[in-house]
mmCIF file of C-alpha atoms and ligand atoms in Angstrom:
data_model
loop_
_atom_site.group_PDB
_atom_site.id
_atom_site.type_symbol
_atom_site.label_atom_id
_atom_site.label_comp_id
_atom_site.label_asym_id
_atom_site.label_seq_id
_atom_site.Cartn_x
_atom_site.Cartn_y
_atom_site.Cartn_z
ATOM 1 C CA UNK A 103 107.034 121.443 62.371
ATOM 2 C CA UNK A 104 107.463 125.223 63.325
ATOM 3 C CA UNK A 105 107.870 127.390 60.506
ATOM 4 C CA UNK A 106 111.103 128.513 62.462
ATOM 5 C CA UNK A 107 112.805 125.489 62.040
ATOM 6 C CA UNK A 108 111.263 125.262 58.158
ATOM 7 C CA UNK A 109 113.255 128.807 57.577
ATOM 8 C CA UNK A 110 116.594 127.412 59.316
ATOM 9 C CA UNK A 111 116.569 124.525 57.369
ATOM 10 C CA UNK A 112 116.297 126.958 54.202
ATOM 11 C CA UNK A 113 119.326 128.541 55.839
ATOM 12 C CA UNK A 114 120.981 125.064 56.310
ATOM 13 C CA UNK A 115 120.638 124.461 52.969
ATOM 14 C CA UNK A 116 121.688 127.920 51.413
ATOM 15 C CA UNK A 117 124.559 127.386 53.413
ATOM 16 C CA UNK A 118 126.027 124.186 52.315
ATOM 17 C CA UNK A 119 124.290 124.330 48.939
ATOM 18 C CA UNK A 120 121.478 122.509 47.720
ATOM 19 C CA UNK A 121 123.096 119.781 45.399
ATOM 20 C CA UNK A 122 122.460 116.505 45.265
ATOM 21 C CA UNK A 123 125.811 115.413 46.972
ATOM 22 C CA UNK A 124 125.146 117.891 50.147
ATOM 23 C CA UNK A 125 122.604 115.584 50.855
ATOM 24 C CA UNK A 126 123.934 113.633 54.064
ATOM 25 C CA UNK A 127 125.727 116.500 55.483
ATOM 26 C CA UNK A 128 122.163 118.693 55.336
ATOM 27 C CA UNK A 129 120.692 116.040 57.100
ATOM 28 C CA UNK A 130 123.293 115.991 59.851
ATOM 29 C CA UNK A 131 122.630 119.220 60.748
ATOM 30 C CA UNK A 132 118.814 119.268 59.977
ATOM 31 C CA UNK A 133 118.705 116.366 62.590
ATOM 32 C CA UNK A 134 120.019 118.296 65.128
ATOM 33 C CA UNK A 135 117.482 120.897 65.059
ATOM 34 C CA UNK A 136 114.274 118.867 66.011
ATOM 35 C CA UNK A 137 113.485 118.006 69.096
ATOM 36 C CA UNK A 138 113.934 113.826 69.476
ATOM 37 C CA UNK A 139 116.833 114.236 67.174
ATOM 38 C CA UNK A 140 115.119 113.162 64.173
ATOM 39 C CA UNK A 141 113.740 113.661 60.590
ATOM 40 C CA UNK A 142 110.198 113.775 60.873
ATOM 41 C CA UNK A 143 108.557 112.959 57.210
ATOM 42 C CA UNK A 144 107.327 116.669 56.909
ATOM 43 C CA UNK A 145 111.033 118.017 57.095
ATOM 44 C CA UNK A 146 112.250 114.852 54.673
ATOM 45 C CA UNK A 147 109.678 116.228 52.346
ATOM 46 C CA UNK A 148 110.633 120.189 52.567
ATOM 47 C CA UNK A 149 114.211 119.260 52.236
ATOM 48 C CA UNK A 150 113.195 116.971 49.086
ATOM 49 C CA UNK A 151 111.275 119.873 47.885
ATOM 50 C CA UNK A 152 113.919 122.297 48.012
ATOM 51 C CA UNK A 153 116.789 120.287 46.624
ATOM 52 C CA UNK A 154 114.319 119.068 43.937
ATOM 53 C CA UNK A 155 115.200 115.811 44.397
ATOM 54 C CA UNK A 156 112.440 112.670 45.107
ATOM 55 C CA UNK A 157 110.708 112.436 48.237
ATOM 56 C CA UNK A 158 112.239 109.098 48.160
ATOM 57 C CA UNK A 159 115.929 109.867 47.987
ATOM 58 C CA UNK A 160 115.769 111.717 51.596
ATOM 59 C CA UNK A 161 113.516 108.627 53.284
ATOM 60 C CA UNK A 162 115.910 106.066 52.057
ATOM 61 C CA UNK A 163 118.866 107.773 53.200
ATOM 62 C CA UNK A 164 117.156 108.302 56.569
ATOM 63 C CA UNK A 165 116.293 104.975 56.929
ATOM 64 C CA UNK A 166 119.507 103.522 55.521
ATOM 65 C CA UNK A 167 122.260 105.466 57.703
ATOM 66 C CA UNK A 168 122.188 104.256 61.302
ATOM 67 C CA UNK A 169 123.378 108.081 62.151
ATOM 68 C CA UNK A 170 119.915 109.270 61.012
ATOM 69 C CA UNK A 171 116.182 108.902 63.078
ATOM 70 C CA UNK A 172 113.131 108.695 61.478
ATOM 71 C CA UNK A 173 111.487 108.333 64.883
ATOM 72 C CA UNK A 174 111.913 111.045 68.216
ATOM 73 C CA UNK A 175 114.773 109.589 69.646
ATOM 74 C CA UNK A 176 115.741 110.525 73.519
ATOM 75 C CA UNK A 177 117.698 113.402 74.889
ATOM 76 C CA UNK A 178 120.146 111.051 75.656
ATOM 77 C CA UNK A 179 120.521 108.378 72.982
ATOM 78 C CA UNK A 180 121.273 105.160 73.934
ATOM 79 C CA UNK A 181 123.032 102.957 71.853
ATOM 80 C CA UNK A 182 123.860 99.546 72.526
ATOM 81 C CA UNK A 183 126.653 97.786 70.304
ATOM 82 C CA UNK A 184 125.317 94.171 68.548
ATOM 83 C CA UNK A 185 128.505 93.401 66.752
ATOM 84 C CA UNK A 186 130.676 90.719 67.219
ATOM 85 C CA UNK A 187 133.320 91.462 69.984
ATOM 86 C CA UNK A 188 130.477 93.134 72.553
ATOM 87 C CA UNK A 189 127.863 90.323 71.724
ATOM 88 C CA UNK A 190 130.896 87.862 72.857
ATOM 89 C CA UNK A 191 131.439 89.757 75.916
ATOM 90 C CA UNK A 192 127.618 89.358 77.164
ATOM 91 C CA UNK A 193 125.746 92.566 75.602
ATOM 92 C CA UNK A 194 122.655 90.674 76.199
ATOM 93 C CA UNK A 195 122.978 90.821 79.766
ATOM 94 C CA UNK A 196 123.584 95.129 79.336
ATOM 95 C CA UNK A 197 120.684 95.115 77.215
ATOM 96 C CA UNK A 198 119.152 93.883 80.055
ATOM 97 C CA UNK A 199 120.088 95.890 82.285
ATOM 98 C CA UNK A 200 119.416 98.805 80.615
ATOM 99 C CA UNK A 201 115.821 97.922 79.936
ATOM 100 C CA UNK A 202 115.209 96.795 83.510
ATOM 101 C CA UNK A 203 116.828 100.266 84.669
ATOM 102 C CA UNK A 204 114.782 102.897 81.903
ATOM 103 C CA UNK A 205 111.910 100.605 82.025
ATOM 104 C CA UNK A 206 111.897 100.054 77.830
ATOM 105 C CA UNK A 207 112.364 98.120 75.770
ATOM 106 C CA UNK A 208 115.268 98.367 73.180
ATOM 107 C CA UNK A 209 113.776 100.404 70.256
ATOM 108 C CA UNK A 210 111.916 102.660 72.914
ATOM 109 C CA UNK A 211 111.602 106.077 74.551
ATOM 110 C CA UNK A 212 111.272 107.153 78.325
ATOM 111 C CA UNK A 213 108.022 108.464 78.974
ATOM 112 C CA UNK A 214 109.537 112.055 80.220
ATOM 113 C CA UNK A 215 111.540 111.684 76.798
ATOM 114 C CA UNK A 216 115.251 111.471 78.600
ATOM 115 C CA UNK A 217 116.375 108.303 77.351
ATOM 116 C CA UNK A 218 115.865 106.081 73.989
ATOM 117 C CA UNK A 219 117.385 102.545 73.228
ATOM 118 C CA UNK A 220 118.764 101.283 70.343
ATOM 119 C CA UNK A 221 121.250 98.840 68.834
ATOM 120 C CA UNK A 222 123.987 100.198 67.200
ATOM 121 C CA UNK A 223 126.609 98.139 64.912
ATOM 122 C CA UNK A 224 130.490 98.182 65.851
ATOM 123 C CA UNK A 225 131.355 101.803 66.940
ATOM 124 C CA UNK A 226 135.130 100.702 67.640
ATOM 125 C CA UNK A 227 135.295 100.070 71.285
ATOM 126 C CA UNK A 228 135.305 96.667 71.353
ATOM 127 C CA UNK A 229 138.991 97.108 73.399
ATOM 128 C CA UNK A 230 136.475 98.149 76.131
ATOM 129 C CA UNK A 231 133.589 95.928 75.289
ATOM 130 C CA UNK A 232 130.202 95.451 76.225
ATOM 131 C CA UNK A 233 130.135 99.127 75.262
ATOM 132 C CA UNK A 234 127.122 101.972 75.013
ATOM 133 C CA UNK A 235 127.417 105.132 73.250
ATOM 134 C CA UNK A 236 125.056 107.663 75.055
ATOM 135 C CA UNK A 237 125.206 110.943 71.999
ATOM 136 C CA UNK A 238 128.562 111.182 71.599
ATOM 137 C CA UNK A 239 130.424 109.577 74.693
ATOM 138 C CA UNK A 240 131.289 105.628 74.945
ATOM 139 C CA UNK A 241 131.056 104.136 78.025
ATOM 140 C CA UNK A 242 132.649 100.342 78.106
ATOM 141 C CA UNK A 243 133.471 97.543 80.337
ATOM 142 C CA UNK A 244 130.505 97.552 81.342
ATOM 143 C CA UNK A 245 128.451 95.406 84.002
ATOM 144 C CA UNK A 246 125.298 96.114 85.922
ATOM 145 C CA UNK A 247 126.320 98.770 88.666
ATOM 146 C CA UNK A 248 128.128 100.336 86.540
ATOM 147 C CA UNK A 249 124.814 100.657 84.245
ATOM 148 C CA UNK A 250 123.076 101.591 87.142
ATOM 149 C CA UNK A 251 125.657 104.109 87.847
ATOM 150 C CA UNK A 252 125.948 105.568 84.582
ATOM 151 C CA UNK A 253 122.138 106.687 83.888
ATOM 152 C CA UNK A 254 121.562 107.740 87.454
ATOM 153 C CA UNK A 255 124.507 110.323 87.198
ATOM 154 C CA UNK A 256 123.165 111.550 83.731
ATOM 155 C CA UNK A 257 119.298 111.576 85.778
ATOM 156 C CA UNK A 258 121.155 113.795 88.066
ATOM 157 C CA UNK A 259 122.930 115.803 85.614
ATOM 158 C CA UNK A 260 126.037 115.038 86.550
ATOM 159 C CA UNK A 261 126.757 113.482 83.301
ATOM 160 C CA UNK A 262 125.928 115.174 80.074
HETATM 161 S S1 FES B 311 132.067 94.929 68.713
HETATM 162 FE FE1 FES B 311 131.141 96.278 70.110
HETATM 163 S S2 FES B 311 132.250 98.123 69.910
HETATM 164 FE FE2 FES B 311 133.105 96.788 68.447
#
């Protein structure tokens, strides 16, 4: 890790203050620094460091929020819902789609680093389910073409 991103984080947590409490929302915003969207162990460890907490505190918050990476994630995020209501509605068969269309496996990353694949738990679309959530945007009803569809518009960059 750069020192440039070690010195924004500093500023990150001057900012919102270094208490115990800040902890999550210094994370957020940590997160979205690194390239891969994540928390690599060096930054959990600075961050620890500076808000004189234990090293643990910061991995087990990582690890325990779903909204936090402690892998390089893609620039697009996929996340596939597993709850209930999509899982009813065939998931599997998106899950499979997906995979056959990136060429992963759930849990993976695109080679050029584009697109990752995850499960996700309920994200409240199951009105529209099976649903995704690529970063921020939820795509549902969902079938094959429109899989297909959907990451060769974002390839393109018509979708961001
Ligand atoms: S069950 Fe899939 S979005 Fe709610």
């Amino acid at each position: 890790v750069k020192d440039k991103i070690l010195n924004e984080i500093d500023l990150i947590l001057e900012n919102i203050g270094n208490e115990r409490e800040n902890l999550i929302p210094i994370l957020k915003k940590v997160q979205t620094l690194i390239e891969g969207n994540y928390i690599p162990h060096e930054v959990a460890k600075h961050i620890a460091d500076k808000m004189n907490i234990p090293e643990s505190e910061v991995f087990e918050t990582v690890s325990f929020y779903a909204i936090f990476n402690d892998k390089p994630k893609g620039k697009f995020m996929i996340r596939i819902c597993d709850s209930t209501v999509c899982k009813i509605n065939d998931s599997y068969s998106i899950v499979e789609s997906l995979e056959e269309v990136l060429n992963i496996k759930t849990g993976e990353v695109t080679k050029d680093g584009m697109f990752s694949l995850d499960y996700s738990p309920c994200f409240g679309a199951c009105d529209i389910s099976p649903a995704i959530r690529v970063n921020d945007i939820v795509y549902g009803n969902l079938n094959h073409e429109k899989i297909v569809s959907i990451i060769e518009r974002i390839r393109v960059g018509e979708l961001s």
